[in-house]
PDB file of C-alpha atoms in Angstrom:
ATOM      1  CA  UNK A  23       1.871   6.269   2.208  1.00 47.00           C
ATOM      2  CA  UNK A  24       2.341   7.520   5.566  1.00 57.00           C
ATOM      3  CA  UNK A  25      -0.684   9.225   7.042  1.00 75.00           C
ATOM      4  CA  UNK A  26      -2.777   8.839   3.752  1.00 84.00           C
ATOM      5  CA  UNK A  27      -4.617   5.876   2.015  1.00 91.00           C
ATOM      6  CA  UNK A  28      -5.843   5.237  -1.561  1.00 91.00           C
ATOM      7  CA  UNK A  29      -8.606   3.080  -3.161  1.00 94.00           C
ATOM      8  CA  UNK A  30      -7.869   2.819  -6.548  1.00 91.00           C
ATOM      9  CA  UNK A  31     -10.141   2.457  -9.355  1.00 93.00           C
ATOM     10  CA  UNK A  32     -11.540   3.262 -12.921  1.00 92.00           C
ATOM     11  CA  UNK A  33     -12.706   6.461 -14.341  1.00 92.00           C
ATOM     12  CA  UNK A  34     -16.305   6.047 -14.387  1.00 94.00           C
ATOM     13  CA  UNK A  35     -16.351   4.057 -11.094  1.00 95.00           C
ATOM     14  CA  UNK A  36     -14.824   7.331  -9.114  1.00 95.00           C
ATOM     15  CA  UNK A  37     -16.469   9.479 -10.762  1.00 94.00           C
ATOM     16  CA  UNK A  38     -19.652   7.456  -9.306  1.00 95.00           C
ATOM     17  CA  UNK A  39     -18.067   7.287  -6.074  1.00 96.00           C
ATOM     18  CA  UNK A  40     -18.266  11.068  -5.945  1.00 95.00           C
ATOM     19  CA  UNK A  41     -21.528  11.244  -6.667  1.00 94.00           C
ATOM     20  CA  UNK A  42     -22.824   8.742  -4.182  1.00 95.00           C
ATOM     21  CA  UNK A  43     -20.517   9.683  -1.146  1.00 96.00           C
ATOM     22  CA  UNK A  44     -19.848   6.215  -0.960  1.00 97.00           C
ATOM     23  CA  UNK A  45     -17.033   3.436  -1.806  1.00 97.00           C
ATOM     24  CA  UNK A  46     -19.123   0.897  -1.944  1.00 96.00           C
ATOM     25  CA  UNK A  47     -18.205  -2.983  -0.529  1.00 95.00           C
ATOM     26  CA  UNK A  48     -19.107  -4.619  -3.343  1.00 91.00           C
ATOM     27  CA  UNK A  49     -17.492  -7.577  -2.894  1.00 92.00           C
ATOM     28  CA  UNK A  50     -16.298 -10.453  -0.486  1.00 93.00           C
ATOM     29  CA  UNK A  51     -12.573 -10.462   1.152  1.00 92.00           C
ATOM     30  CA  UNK A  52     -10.503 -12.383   4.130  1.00 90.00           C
ATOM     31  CA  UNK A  53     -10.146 -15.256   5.624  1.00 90.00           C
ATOM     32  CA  UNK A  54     -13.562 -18.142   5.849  1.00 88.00           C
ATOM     33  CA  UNK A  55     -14.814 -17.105   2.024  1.00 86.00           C
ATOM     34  CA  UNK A  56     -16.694 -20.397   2.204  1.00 86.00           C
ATOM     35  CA  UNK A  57     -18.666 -19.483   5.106  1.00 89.00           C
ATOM     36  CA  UNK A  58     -22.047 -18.079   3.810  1.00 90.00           C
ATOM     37  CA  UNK A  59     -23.186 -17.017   6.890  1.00 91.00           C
ATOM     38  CA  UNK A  60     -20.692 -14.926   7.844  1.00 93.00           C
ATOM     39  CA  UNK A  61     -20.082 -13.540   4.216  1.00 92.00           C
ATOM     40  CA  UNK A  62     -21.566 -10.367   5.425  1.00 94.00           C
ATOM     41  CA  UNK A  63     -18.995  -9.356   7.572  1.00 94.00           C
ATOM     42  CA  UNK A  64     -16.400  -9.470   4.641  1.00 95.00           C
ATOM     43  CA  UNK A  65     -18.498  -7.615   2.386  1.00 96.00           C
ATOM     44  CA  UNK A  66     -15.633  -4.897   2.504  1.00 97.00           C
ATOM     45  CA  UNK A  67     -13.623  -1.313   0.314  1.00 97.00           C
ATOM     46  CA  UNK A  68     -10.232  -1.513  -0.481  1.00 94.00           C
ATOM     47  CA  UNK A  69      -7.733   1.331   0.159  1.00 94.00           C
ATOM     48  CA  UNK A  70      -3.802   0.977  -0.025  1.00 90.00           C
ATOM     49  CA  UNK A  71      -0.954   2.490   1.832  1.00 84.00           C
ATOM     50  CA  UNK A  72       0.895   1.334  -1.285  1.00 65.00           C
ATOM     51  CA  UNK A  73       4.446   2.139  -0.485  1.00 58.00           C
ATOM     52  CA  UNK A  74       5.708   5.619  -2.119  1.00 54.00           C
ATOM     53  CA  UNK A  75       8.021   3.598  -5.158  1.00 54.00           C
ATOM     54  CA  UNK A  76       5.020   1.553  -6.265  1.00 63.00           C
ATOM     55  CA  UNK A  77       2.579   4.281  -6.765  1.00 67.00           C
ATOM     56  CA  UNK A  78       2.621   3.241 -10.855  1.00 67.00           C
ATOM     57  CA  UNK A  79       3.050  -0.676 -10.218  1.00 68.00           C
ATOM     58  CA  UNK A  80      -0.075  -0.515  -8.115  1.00 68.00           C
ATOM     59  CA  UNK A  81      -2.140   1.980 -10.855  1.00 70.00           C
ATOM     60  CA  UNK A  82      -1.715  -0.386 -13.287  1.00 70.00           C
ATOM     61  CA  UNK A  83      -3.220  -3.176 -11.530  1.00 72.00           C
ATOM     62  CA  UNK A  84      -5.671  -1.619  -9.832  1.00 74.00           C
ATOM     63  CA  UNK A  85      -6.799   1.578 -12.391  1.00 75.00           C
ATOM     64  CA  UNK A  86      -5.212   5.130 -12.742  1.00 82.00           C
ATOM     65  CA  UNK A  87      -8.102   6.688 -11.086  1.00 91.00           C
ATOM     66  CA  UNK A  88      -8.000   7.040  -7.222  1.00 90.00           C
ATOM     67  CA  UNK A  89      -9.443   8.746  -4.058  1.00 94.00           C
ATOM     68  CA  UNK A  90      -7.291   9.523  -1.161  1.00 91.00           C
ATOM     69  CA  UNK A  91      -8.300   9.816   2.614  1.00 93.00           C
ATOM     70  CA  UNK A  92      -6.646   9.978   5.738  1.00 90.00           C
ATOM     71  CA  UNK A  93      -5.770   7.094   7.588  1.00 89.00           C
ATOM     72  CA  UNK A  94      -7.290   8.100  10.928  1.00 91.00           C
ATOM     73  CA  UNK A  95     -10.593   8.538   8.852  1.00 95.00           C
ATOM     74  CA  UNK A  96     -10.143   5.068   7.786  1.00 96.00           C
ATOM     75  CA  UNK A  97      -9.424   3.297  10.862  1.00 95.00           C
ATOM     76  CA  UNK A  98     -12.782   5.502  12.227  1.00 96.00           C
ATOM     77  CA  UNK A  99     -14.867   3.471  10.027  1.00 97.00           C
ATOM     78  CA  UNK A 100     -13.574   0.398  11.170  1.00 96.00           C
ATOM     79  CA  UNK A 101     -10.597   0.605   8.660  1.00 96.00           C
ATOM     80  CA  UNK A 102      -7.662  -2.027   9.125  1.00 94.00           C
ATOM     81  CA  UNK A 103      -4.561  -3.583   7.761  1.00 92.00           C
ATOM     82  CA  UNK A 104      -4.770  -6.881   5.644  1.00 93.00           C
ATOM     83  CA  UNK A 105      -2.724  -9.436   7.684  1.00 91.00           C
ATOM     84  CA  UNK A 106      -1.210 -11.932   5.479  1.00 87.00           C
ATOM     85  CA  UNK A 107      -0.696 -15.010   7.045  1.00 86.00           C
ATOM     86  CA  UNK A 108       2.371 -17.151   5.910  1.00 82.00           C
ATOM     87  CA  UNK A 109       3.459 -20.785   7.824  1.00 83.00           C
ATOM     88  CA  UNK A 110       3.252 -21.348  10.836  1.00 88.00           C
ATOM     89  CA  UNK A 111       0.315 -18.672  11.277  1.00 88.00           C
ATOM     90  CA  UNK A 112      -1.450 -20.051   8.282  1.00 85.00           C
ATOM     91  CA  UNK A 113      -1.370 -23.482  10.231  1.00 90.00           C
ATOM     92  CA  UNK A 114      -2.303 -21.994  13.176  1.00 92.00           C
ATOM     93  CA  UNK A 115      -5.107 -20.143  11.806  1.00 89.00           C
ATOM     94  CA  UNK A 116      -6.794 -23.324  10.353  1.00 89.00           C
ATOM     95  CA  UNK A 117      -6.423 -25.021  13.579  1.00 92.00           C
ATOM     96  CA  UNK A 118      -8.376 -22.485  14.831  1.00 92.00           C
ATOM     97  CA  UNK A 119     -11.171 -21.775  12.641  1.00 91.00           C
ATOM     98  CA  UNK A 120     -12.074 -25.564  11.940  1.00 90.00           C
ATOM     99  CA  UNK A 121     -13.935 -26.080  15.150  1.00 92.00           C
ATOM    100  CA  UNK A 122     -15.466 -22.753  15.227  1.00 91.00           C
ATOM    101  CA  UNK A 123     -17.101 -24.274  11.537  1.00 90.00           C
ATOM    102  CA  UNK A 124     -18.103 -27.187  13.310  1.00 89.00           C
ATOM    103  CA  UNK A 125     -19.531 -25.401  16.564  1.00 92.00           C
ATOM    104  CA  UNK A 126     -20.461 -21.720  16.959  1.00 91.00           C
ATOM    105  CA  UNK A 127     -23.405 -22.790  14.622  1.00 90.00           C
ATOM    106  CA  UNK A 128     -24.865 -18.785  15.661  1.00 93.00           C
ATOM    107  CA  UNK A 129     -21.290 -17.327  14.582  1.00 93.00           C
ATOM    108  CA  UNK A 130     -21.395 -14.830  17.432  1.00 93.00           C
ATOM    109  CA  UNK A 131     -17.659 -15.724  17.588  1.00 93.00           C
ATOM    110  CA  UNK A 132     -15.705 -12.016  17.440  1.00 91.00           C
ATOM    111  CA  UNK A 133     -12.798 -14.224  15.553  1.00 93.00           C
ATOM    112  CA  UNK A 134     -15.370 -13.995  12.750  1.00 94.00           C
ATOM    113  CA  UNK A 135     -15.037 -10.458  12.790  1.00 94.00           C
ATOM    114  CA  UNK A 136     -11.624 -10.085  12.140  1.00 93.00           C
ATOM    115  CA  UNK A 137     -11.880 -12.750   8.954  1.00 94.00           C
ATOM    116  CA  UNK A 138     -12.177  -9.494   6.526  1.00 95.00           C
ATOM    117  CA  UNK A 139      -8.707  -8.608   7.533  1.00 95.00           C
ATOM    118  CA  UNK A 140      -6.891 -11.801   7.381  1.00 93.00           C
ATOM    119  CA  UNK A 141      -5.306 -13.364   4.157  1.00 89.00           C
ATOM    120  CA  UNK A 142      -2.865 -15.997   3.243  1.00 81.00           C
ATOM    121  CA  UNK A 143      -0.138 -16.019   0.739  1.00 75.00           C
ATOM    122  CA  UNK A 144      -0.969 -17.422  -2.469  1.00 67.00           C
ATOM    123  CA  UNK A 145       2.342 -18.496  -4.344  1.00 62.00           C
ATOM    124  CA  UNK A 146       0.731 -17.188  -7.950  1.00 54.00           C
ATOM    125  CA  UNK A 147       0.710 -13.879  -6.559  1.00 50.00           C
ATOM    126  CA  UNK A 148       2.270 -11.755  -3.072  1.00 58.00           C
ATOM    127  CA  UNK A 149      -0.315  -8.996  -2.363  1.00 64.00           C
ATOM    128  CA  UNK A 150       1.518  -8.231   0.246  1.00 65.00           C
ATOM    129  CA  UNK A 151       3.446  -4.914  -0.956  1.00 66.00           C
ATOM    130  CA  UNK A 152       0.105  -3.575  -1.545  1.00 72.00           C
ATOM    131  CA  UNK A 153      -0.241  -2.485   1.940  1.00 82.00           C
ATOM    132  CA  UNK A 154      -3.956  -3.199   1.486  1.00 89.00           C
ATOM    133  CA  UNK A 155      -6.523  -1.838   3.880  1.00 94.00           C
ATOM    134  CA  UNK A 156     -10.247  -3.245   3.996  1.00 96.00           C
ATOM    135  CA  UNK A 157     -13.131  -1.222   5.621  1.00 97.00           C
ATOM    136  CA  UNK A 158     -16.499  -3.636   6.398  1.00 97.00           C
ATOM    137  CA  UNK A 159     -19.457  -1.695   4.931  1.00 96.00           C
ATOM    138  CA  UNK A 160     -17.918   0.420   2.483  1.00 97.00           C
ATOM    139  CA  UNK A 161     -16.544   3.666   2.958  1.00 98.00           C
ATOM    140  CA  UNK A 162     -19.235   6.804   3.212  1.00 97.00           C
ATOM    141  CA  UNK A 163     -17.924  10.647   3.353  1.00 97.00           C
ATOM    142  CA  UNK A 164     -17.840  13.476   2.932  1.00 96.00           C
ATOM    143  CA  UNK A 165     -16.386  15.621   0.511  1.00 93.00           C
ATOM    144  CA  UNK A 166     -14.596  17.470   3.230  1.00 93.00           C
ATOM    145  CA  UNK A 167     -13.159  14.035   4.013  1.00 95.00           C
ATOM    146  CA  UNK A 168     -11.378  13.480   0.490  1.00 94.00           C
ATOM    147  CA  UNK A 169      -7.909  14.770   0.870  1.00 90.00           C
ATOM    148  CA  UNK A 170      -6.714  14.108  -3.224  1.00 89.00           C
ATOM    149  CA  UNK A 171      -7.854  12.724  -6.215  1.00 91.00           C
ATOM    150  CA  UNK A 172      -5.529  10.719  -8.742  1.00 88.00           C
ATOM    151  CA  UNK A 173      -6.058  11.064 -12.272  1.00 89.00           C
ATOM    152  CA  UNK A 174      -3.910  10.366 -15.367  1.00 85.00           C
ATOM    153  CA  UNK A 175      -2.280  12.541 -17.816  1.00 79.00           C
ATOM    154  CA  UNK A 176      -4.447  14.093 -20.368  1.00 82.00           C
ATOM    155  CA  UNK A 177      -7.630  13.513 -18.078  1.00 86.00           C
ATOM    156  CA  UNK A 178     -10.629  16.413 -18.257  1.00 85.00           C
ATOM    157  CA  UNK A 179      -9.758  17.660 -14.933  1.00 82.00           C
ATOM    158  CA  UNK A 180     -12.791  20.334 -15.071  1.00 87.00           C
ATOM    159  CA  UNK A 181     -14.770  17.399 -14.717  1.00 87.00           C
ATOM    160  CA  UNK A 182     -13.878  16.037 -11.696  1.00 86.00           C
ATOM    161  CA  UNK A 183     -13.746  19.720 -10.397  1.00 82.00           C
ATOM    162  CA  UNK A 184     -17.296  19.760 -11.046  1.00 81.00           C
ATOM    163  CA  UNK A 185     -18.020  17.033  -8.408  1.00 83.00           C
ATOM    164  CA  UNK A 186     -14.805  18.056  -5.905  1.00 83.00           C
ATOM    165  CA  UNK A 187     -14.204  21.884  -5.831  1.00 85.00           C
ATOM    166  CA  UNK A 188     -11.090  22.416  -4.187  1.00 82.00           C
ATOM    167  CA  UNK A 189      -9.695  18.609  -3.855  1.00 88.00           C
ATOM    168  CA  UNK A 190      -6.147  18.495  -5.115  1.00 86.00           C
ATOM    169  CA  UNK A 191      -5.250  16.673  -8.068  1.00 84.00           C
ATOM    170  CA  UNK A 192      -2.330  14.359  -8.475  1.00 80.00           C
ATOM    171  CA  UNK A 193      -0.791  11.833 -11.496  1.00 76.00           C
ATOM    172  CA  UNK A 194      -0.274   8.386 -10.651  1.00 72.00           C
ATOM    173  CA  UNK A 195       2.909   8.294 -11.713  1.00 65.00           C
ATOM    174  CA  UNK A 196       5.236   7.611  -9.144  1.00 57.00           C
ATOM    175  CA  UNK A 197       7.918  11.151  -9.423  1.00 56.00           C
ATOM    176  CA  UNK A 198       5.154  13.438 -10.072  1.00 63.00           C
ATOM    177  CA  UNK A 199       2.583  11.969  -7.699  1.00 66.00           C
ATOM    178  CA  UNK A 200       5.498  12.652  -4.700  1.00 58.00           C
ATOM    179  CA  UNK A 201       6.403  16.078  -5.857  1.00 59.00           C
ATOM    180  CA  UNK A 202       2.798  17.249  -5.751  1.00 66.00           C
ATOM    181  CA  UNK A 203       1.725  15.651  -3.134  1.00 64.00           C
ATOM    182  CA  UNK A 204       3.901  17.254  -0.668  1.00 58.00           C
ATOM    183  CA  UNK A 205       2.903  20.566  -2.109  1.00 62.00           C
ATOM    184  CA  UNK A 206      -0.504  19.962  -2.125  1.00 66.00           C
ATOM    185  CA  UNK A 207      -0.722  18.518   1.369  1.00 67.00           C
ATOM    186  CA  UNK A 208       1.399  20.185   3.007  1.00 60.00           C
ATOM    187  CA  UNK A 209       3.803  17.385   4.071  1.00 66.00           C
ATOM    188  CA  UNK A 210       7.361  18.051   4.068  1.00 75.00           C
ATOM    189  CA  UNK A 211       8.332  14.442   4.491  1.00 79.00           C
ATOM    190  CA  UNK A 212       6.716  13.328   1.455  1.00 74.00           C
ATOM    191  CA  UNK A 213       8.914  15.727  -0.309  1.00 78.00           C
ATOM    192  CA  UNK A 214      12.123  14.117   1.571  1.00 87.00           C
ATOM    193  CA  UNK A 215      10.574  10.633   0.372  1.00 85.00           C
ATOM    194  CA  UNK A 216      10.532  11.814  -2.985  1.00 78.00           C
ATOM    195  CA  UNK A 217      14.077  13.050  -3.044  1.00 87.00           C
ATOM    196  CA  UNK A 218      15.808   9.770  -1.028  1.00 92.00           C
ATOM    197  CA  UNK A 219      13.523   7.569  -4.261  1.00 88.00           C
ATOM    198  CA  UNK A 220      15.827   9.432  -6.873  1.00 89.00           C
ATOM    199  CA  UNK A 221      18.584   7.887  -5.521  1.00 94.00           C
ATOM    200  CA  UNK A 222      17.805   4.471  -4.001  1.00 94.00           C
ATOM    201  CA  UNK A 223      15.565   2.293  -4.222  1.00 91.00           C
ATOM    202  CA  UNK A 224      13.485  -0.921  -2.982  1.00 88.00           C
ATOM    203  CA  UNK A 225      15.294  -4.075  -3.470  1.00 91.00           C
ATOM    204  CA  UNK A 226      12.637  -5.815  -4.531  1.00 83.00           C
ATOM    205  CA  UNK A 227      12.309  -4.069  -7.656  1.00 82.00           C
ATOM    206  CA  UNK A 228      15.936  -5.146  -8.872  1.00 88.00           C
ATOM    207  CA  UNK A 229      17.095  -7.766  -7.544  1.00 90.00           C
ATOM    208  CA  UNK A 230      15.912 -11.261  -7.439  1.00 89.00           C
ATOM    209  CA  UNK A 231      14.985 -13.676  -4.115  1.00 85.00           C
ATOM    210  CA  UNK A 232      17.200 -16.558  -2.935  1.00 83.00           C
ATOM    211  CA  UNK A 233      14.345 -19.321  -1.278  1.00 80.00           C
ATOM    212  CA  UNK A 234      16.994 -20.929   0.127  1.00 83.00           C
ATOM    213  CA  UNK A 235      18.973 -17.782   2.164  1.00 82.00           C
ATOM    214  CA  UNK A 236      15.863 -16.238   2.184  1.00 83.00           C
ATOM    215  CA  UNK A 237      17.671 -12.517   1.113  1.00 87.00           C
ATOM    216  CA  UNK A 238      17.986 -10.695  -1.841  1.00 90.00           C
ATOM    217  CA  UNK A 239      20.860 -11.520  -4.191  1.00 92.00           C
ATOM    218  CA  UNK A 240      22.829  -8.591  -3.987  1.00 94.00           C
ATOM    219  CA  UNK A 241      25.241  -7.461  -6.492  1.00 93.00           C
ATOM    220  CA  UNK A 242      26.518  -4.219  -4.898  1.00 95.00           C
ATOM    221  CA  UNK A 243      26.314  -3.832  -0.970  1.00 95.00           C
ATOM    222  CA  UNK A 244      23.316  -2.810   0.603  1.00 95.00           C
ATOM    223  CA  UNK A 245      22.574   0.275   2.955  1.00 96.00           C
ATOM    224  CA  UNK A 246      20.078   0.475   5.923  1.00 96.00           C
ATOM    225  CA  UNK A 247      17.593   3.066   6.008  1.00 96.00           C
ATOM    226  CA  UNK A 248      19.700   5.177   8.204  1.00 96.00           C
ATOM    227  CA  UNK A 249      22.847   4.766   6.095  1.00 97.00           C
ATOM    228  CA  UNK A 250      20.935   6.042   3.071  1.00 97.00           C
ATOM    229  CA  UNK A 251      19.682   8.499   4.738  1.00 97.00           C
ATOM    230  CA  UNK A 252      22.583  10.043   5.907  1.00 96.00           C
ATOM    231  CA  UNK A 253      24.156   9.558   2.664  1.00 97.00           C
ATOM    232  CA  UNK A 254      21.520  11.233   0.698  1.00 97.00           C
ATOM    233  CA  UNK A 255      20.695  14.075   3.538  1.00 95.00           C
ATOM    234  CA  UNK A 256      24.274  14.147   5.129  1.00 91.00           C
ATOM    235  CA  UNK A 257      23.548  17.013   8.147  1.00 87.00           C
ATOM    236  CA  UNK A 258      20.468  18.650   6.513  1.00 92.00           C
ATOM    237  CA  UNK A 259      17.969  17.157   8.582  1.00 92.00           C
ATOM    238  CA  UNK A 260      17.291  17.587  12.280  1.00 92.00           C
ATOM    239  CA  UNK A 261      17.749  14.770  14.781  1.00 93.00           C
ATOM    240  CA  UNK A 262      13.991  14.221  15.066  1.00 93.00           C
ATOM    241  CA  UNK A 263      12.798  14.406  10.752  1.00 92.00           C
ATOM    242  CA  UNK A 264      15.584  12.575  10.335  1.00 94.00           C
ATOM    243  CA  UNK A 265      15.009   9.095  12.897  1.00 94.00           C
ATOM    244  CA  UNK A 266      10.866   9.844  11.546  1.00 92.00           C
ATOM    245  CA  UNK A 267      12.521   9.072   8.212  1.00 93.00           C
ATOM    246  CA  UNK A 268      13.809   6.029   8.780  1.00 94.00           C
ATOM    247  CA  UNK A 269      11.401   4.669  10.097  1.00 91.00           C
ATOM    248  CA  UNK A 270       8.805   5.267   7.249  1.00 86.00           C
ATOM    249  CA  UNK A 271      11.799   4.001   4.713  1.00 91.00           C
ATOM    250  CA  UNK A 272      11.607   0.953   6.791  1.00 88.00           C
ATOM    251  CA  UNK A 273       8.495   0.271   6.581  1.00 78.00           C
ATOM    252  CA  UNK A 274       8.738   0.496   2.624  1.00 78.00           C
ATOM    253  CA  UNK A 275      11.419  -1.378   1.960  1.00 80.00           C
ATOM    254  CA  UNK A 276      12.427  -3.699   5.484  1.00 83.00           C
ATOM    255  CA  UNK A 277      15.234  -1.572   6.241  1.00 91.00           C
ATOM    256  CA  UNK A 278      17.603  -1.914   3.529  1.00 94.00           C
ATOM    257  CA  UNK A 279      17.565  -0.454   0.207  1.00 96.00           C
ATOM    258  CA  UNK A 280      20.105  -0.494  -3.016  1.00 95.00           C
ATOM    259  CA  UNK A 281      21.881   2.388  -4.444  1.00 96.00           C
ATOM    260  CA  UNK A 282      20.334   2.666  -7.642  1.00 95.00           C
ATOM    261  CA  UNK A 283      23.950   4.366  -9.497  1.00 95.00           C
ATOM    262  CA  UNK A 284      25.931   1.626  -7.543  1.00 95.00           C
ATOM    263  CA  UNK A 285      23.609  -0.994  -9.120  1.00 94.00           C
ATOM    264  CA  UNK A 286      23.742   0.796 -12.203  1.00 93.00           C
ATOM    265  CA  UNK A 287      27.913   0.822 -12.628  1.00 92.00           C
ATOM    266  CA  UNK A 288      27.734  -3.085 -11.962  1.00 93.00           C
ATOM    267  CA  UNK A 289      24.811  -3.704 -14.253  1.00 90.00           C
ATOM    268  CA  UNK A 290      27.024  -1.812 -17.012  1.00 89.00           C
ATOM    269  CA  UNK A 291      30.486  -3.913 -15.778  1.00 86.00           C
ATOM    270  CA  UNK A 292      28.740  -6.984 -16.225  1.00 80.00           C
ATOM    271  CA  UNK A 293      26.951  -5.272 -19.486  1.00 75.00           C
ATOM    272  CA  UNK A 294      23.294  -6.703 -18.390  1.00 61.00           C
ATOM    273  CA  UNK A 295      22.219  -3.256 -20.511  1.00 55.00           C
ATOM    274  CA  UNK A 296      20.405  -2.108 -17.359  1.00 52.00           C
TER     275      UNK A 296
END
């Protein structure tokens, strides 16, 4: 979500959260769960840089309520990325840890204090297109620090005005959360986001994973970030917006991305009623 993250939640909770000033770390995350003594340090918020085609996929799960800040806020606090840790790292990590179990009996370790941002892969479930970000302690501000709320359609908006005069307000679904978004904020790339989305999109959300090539299975060719983005922009963008582009779309999607009307001509060839 570029320079903006989101901790998503339920009606009543935000509304409570903008009362208080305060996300509160209400509960335990990372790496070393087991460890009681240390269970303080991953008493932590969570906030998402969910990636700009998930914006609904990520709502659902997590509630159609949200509060936005800006990363640079975040990372003030003591904000950071969740790393998830696949194999070898997860290996590695174990190694690691097991004799600091056994021996730093006072935990004054600082590898304990990273443990709130470290995570392994759990087969039931990939968290990992969540972009999650945890803060230790919970995340107090301002209301000068809140840069948008998300609510749903049909939501009393007056009352949330109440609490946050002047806070923009934005849907959590995915079209209409871009296109306001980059008029509310300001943020002219968000807008170019929003238009490249119409007209390709993530992989992941299409097609399905081969284990054993370890790649998408792809129907129609795929296109790299900067090939879509000169298809979709052609000249209209500067040398500079456009290489600042491709290098968000990379982080969304890894680089390469399917043409949704190419995958939509095959899906109707092979009459899959996509």
């Amino acid at each position: 979500m570029s320079d903006y993250l989101v901790h998503f939640t339920k009606r009543p909770a935000l509304l409570s959260i903008l009362e208080a000033g305060h996300v509160d770390a209400r509960n335990q995350f990372g790496w070393g769960r087991n460890d009681t003594s240390t269970a303080h340090l991953r008493m932590s918020a969570c906030l998402s840089e969910v990636p700009v085609d998930q914006i609904e996929r990520i709502a659902s799960r997590r509630g159609h309520y949200g509060i936005g800040f800006r990363r640079d806020f975040i990372q003030g606090l003591g904000g950071a990325r969740v790393w998830y840790a696949e194999e070898p790292q997860r290996t590695i990590l174990f190694d690691t840890f097991r004799p600091l179990y056994r021996n730093d009996r006072d935990r004054t370790n600082g590898l304990w204090k990273l443990t709130p941002f470290i995570d392994d892969v759990r087969p039931e479930y990939d968290f990992t297109w969540e972009r999650e970000w945890r803060v230790p302690g919970g995340v107090r501000f301002a209301l000068a620090d809140v840069q948008f709320l998300i609510l749903p359609r049909g939501e009393d908006k007056e009352l949330f005005r109440n609490p946050a005069p002047d806070v923009p307000l934005l849907s959590p679904q995915g079209t209409e959360f871009w296109r306001d978004a980059w008029v509310a904020l300001g943020n002219d790339q968000d807008r170019d986001v929003d238009r490249f989305l119409r007209e390709y999109a993530n992989p992941a959300d299409y097609l399905t994973w081969d284990h054993e090539e370890y790649d998408y299975t792809w129907p129609v060719e795929g296109q790299t970030s900067a090939e879509a983005v000169e298809d979709v922009f052609d000249a209209e963008l500067d040398y500079e917006a456009q290489a600042e582009l491709v290098s968000r779309l990379d982080g969304i999607s890894g680089g390469l991305w399917l043409k949704i009307s190419a995958f939509e001509e095959w899906a109707a060839d092979a009459d899959l009623g996509v």
